[in-house]
Short mmCIF file of C-alpha atoms in Angstrom, two decimals:
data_model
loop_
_atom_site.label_atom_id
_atom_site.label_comp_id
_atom_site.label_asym_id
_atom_site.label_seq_id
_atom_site.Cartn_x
_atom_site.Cartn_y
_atom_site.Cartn_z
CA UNK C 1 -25.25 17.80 22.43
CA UNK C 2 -26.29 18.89 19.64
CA UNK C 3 -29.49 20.26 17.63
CA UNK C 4 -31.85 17.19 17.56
CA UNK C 5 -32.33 16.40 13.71
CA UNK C 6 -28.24 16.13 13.98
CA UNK C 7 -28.72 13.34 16.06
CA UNK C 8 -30.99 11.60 13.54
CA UNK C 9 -28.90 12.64 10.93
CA UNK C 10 -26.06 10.42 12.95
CA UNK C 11 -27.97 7.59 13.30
CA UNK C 12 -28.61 6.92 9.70
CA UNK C 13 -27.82 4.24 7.83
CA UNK C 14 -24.26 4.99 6.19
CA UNK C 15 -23.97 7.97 8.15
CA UNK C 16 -21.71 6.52 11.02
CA UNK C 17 -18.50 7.02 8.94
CA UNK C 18 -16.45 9.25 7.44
CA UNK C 19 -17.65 10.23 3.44
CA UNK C 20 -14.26 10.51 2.63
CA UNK C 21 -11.97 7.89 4.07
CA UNK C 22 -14.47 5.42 6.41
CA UNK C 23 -13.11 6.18 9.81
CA UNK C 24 -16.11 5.99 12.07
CA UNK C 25 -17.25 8.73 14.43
CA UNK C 26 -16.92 11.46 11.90
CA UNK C 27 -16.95 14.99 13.76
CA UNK C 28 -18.16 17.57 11.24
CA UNK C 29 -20.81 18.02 8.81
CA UNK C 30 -20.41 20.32 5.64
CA UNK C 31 -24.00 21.80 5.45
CA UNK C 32 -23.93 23.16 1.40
CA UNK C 33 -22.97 19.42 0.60
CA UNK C 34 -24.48 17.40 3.56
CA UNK C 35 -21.93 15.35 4.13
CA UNK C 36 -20.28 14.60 7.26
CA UNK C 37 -16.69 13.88 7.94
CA UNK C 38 -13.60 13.24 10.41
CA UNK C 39 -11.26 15.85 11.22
CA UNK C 40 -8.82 14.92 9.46
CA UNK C 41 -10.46 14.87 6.57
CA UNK C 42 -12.86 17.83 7.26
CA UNK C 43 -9.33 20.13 7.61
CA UNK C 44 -8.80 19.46 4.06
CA UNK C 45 -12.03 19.71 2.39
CA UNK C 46 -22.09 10.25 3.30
CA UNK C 47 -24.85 8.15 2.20
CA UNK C 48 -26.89 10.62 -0.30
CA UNK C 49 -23.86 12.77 -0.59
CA UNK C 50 -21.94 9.92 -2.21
CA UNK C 51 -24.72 8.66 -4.41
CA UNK C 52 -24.01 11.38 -6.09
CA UNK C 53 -20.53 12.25 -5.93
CA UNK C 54 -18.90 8.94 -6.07
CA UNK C 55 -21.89 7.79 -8.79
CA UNK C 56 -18.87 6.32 -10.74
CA UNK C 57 -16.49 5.66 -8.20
CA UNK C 58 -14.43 2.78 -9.94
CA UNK C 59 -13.89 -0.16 -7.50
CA UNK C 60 -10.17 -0.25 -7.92
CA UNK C 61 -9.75 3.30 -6.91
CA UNK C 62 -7.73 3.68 -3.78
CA UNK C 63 -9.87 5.87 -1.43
CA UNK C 64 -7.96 7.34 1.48
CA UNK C 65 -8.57 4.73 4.70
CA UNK C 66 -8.32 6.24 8.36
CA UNK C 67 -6.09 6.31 10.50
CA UNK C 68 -2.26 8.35 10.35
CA UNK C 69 -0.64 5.48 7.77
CA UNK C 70 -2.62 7.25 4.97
CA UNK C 71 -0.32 10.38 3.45
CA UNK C 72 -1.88 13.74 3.40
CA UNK C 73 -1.22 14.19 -0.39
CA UNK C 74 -3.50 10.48 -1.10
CA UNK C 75 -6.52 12.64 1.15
CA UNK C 76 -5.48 15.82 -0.46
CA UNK C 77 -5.93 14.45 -4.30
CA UNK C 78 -9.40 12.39 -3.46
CA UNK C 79 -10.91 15.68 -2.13
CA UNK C 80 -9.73 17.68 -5.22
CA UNK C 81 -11.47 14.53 -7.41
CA UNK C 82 -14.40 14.29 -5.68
CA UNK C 83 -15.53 17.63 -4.36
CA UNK C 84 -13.63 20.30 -7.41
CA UNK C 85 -13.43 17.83 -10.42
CA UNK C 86 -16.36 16.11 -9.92
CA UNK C 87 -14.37 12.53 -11.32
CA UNK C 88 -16.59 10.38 -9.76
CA UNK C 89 -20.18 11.41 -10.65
CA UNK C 90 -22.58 10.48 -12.85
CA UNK C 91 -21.69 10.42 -16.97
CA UNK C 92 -17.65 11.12 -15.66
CA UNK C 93 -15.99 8.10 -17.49
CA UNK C 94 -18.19 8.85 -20.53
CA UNK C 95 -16.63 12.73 -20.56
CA UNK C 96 -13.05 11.52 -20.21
CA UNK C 97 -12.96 12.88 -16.55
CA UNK C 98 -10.96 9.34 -15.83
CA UNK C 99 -9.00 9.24 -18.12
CA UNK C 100 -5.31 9.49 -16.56
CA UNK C 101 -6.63 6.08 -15.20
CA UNK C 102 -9.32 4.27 -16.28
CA UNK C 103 -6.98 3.91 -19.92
CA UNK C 104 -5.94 1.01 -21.58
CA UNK C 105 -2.21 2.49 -21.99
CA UNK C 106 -0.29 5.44 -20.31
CA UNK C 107 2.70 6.77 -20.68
CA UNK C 108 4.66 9.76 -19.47
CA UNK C 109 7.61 11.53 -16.74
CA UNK C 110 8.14 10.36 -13.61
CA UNK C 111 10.87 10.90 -10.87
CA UNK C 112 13.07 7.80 -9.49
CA UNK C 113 15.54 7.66 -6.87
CA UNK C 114 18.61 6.77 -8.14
CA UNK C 115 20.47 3.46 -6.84
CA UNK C 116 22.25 3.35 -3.64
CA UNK C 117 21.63 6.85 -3.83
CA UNK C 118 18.48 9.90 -2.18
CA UNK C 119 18.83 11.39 -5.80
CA UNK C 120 15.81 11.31 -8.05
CA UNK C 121 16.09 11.77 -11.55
CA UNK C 122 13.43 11.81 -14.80
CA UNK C 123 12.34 8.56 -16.65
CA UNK C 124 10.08 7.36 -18.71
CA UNK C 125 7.06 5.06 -17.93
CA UNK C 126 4.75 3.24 -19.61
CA UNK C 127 1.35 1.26 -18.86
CA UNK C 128 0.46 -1.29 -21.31
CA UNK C 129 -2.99 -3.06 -19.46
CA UNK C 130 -3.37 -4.94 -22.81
CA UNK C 131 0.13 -6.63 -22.69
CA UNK C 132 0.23 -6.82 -18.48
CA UNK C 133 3.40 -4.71 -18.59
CA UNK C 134 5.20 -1.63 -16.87
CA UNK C 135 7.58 -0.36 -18.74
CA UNK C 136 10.67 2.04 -17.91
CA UNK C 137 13.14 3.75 -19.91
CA UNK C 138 16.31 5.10 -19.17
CA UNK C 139 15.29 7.95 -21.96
CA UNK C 140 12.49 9.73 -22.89
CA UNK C 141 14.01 9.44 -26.45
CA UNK C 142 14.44 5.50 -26.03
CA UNK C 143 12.04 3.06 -27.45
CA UNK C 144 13.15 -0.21 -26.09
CA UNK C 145 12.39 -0.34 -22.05
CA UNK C 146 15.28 -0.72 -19.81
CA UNK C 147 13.25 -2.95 -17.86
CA UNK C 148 10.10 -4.86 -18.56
CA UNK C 149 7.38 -5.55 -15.19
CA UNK C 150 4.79 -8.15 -15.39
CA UNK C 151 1.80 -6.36 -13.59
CA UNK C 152 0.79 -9.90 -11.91
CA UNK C 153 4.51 -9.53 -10.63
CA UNK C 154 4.56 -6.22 -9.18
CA UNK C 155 3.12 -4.69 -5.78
CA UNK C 156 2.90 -0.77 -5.25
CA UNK C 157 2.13 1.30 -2.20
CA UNK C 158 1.76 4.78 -0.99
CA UNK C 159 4.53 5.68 1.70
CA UNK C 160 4.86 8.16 4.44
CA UNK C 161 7.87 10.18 3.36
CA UNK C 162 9.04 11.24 6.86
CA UNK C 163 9.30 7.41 7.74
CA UNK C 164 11.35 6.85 4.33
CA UNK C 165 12.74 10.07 4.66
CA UNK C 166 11.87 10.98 1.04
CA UNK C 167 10.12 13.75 -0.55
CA UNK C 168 6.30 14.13 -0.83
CA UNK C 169 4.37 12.02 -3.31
CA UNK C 170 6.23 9.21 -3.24
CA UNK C 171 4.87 5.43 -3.84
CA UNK C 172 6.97 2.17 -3.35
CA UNK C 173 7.16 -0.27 -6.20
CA UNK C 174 8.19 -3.79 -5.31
CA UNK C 175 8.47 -6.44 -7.57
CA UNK C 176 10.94 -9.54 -8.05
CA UNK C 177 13.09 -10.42 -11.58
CA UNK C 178 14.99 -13.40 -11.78
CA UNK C 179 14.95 -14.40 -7.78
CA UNK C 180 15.69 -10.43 -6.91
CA UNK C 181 13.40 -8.57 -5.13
CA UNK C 182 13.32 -5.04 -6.61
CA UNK C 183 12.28 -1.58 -4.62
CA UNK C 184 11.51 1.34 -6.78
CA UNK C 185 10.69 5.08 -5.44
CA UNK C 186 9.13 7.09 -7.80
CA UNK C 187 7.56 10.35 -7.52
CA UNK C 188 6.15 13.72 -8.85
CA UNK C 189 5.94 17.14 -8.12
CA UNK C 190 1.92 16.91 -7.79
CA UNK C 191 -0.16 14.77 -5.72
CA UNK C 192 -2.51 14.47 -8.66
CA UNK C 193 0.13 12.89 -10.99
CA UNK C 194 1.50 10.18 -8.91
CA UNK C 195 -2.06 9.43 -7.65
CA UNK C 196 -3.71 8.78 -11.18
CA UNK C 197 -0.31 6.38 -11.98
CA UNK C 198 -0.90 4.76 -8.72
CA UNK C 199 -4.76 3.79 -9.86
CA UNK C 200 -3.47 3.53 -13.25
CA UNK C 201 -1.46 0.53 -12.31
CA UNK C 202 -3.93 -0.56 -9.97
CA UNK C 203 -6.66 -0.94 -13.19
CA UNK C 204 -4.22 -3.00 -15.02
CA UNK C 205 -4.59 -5.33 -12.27
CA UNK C 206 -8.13 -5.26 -12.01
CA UNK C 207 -8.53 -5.67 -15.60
CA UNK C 208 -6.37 -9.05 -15.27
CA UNK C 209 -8.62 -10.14 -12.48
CA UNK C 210 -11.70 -9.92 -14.41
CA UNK C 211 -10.45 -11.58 -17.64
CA UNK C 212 -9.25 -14.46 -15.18
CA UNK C 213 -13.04 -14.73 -13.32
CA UNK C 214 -15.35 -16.62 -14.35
CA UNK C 215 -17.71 -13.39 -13.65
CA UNK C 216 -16.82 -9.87 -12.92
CA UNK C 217 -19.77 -8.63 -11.71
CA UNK C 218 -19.52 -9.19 -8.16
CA UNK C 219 -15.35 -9.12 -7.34
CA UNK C 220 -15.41 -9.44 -3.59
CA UNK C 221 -13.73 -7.22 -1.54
CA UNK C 222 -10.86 -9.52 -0.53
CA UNK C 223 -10.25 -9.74 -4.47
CA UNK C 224 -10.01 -5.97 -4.65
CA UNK C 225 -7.73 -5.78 -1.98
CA UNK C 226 -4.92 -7.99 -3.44
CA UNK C 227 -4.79 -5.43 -6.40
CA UNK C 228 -1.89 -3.36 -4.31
CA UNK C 229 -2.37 -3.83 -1.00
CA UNK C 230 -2.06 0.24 0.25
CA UNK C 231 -0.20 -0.19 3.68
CA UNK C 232 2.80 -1.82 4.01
CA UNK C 233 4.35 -2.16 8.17
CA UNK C 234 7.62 -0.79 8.32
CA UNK C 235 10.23 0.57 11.15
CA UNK C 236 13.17 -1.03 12.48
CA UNK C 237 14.22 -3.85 14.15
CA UNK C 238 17.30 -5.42 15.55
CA UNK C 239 17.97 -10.08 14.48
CA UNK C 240 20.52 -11.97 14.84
CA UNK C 241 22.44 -14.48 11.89
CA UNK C 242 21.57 -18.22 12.06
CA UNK C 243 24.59 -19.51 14.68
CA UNK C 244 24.28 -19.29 18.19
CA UNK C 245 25.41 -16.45 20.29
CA UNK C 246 25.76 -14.33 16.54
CA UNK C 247 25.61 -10.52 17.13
CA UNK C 248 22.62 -8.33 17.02
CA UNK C 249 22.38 -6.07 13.76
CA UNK C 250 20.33 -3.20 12.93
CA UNK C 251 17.90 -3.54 9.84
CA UNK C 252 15.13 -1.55 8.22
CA UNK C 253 12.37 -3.77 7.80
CA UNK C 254 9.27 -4.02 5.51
CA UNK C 255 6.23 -6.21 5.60
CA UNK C 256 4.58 -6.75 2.32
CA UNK C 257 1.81 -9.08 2.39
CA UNK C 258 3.43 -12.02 3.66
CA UNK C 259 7.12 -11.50 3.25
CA UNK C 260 9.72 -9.64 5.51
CA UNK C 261 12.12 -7.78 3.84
CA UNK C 262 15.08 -6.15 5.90
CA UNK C 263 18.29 -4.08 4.48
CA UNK C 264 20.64 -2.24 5.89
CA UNK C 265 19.00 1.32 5.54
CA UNK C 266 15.69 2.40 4.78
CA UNK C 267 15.82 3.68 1.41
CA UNK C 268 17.12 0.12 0.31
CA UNK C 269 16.84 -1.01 -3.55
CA UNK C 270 17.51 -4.75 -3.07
CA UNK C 271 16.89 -5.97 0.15
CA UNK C 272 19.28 -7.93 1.88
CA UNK C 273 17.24 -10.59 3.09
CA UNK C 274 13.48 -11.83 3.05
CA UNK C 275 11.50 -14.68 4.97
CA UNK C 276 8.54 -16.05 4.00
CA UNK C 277 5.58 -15.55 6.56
CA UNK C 278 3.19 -19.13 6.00
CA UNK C 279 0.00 -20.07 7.81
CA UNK C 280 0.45 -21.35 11.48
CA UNK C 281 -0.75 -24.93 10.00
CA UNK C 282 2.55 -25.34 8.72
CA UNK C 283 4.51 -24.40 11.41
CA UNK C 284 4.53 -20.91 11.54
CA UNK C 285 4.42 -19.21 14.66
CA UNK C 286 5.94 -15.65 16.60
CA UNK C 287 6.27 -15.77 20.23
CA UNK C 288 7.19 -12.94 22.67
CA UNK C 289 11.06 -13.20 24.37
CA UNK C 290 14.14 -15.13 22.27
CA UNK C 291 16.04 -18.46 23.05
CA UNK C 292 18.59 -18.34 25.79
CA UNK C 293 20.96 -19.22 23.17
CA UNK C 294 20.81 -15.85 21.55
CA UNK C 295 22.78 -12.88 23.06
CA UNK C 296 20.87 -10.92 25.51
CA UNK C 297 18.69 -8.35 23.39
CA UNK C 298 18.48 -4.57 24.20
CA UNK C 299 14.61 -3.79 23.90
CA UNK C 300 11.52 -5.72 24.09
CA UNK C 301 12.03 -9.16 22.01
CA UNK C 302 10.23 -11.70 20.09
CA UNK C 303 11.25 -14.93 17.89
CA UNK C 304 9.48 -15.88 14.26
CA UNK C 305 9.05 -19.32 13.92
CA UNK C 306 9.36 -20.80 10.37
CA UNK C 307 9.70 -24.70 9.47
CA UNK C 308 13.09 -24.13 8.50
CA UNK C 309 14.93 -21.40 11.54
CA UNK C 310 13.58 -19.46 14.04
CA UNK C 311 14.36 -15.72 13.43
CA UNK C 312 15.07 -13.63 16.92
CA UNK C 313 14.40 -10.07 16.74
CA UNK C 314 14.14 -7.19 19.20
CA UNK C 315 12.66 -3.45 18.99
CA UNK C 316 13.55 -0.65 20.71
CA UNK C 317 10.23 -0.23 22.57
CA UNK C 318 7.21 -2.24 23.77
CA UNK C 319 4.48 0.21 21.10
CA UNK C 320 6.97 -1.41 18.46
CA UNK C 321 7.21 -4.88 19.38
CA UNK C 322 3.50 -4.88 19.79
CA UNK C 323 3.64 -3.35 16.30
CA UNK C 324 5.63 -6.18 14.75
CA UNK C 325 4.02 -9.16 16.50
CA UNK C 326 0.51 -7.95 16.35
CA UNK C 327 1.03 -7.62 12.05
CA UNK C 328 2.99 -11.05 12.24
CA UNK C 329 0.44 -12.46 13.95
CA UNK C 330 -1.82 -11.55 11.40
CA UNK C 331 -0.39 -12.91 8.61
CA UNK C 332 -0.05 -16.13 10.43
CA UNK C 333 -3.43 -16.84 11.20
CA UNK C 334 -4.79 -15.85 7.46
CA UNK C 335 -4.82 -18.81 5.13
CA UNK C 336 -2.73 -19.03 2.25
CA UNK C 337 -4.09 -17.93 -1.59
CA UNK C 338 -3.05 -19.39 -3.99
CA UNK C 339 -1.13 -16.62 -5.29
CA UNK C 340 0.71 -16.55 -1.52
CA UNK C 341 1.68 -20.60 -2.39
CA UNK C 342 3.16 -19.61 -5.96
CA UNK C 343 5.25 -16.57 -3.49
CA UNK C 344 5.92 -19.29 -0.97
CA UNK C 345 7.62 -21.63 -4.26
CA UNK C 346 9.73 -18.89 -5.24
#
């Protein structure tokens, strides 16, 4: 038990939750700033704390969120911003302190992994928020793009490299051209650079949001969130083909809002396959165990229902079934936006 004004301190309003990445039940206090944090977040670096230092916190930032899904470099590069450079407090935009993201147009080297291959090589990138485009070239010299993304097209996430089995400071760009979903690993060799692109893109996408509300003076929080949504579920899982009695086969799988993607490997470019996850009024439904049609499974099983086939798919423990049919289930019961019925159409 502690000294008693640390138990008031505790019980203040704001004061239940980490200053750094919201997970509740934070476990130290920094006494020169007076802020109190998890462990987590405490190793690497709350309510009048962050009225000052996050003064000018933009609202599409991505903070770090708790929990072991968030990398160390995304906690890593907030502390650096926050507590060293000072980004986020008061007069910061105005001194160009945000400006590797909060910009109208960026452009400069990143890292991609190479196709059908763990090879990254340099490429150009550009931002244009003004035209809604991400642009990449094959060349730094080259001034056409090699390929053109619509930002209202294109998702992007933060990864945990030992899952992917990729190098540090690695994001996940997903996007679909002409009916063919896209993956795209790019990187850098700081946290700090791959960070302020990830926010970068994720401004371009607020920026569309606003000029599309009728206000943007109160975006909710549900708005904000469909900027880039910043975990994805992954691992994987064993399903079967369409026909009775059809042999099991090992996939990677991804879970991106609501669509499944699987492939045959987890660094995959183009997945092989993707089902569309709809709300349980039309249909939509996963259920533990498989038909007795299917060949027996291996590990703990559970079937996705969809209007059109019913998927059968096994892990290779109970923790990851749970895993699976617990994020599923999720989707399911959350109605459909409006952007989800233009995904569901295409």
């Amino acid at each position: 038990m502690g000294p008693p004004y640390l138990k008031d301190i505790l019980e203040e309003p704001g004061n239940t939750h980490c200053a750094d990445c919201s997970d509740k039940f934070p476990s130290f206090v920094c006494t020169k700033l007076g802020a109190l944090l998890c462990k987590t977040c405490a190793e690497k670096g709350n309510k009048v704390v962050n009225e000052i230092l996050e003064f000018e916190l933009p609202p599409f930032y991505c903070r770090p969120w708790p929990g072991n899904t968030c990398p160390d470099f995304v906690r890593e590069a907030f502390v650096h911003s926050k507590y060293d450079s000072l980004e986020f407090t008061n007069g910061a935009r105005q001194r160009g302190d945000q400006s590797q993201y909060f910009c109208s147009e960026k452009v400069g080297i990143l890292s991609k992994k190479v196709k059908k291959s763990l090879t990254f090589v340099d490429r150009k990138f550009q931002l244009l928020i003004d035209r809604n485009l991400f642009l990449y070239f094959f060349k730094a010299e080259h001034d056409e793009p090699k390929v053109s993304v619509n930002l209202d097209n294109m998702n992007i996430f933060f990864i945990n490299e030992k899952e992917f089995e990729l190098p540090p400071h690695t994001i996940l760009v997903h996007f679909s051209d002409a009916g063919i979903t896209h993956f795209w690993y790019l990187r850098s060799t700081t946290s700090k650079t791959i960070v302020n692109w990830f926010n970068a893109i994720r401004y371009g996408k607020y920026h569309r949001i606003c000029l599309n509300s009728m206000t943007n003076r109160d975006i909710s929080s549900q708005i904000l969130s469909s900027l880039s949504h910043p975990t994805i579920v992954t691992g994987w899982l064993n399903k079967t083909g369409p026909k009775p009695r059809a042999a099991w086969r090992t996939r990677w799988c991804v879970l991106i809002n609501r669509k499944l993607f699987y492939g045959e490997d987890r660094h995959m470019d183009e997945p092989n396959g993707e089902i569309f996850i709809g709300h349980e009024s039309d249909h939509y439904a996963v259920v533990l165990g498989v038909h007795e049609s299917c060949k027996r499974p291996a590990g703990p099983s559970f079937t996705l229902h969809t209007p059109l086939r019913m998927y059968a798919l096994y892990a290779m423990t109970e923790s990851e079934r749970e895993k699976w049919v617990s994020a599923i289930s999720k989707v399911i019961l959350t109605p459909l936006s409006l952007d989800d019925y233009k995904l569901n159409r295409n």
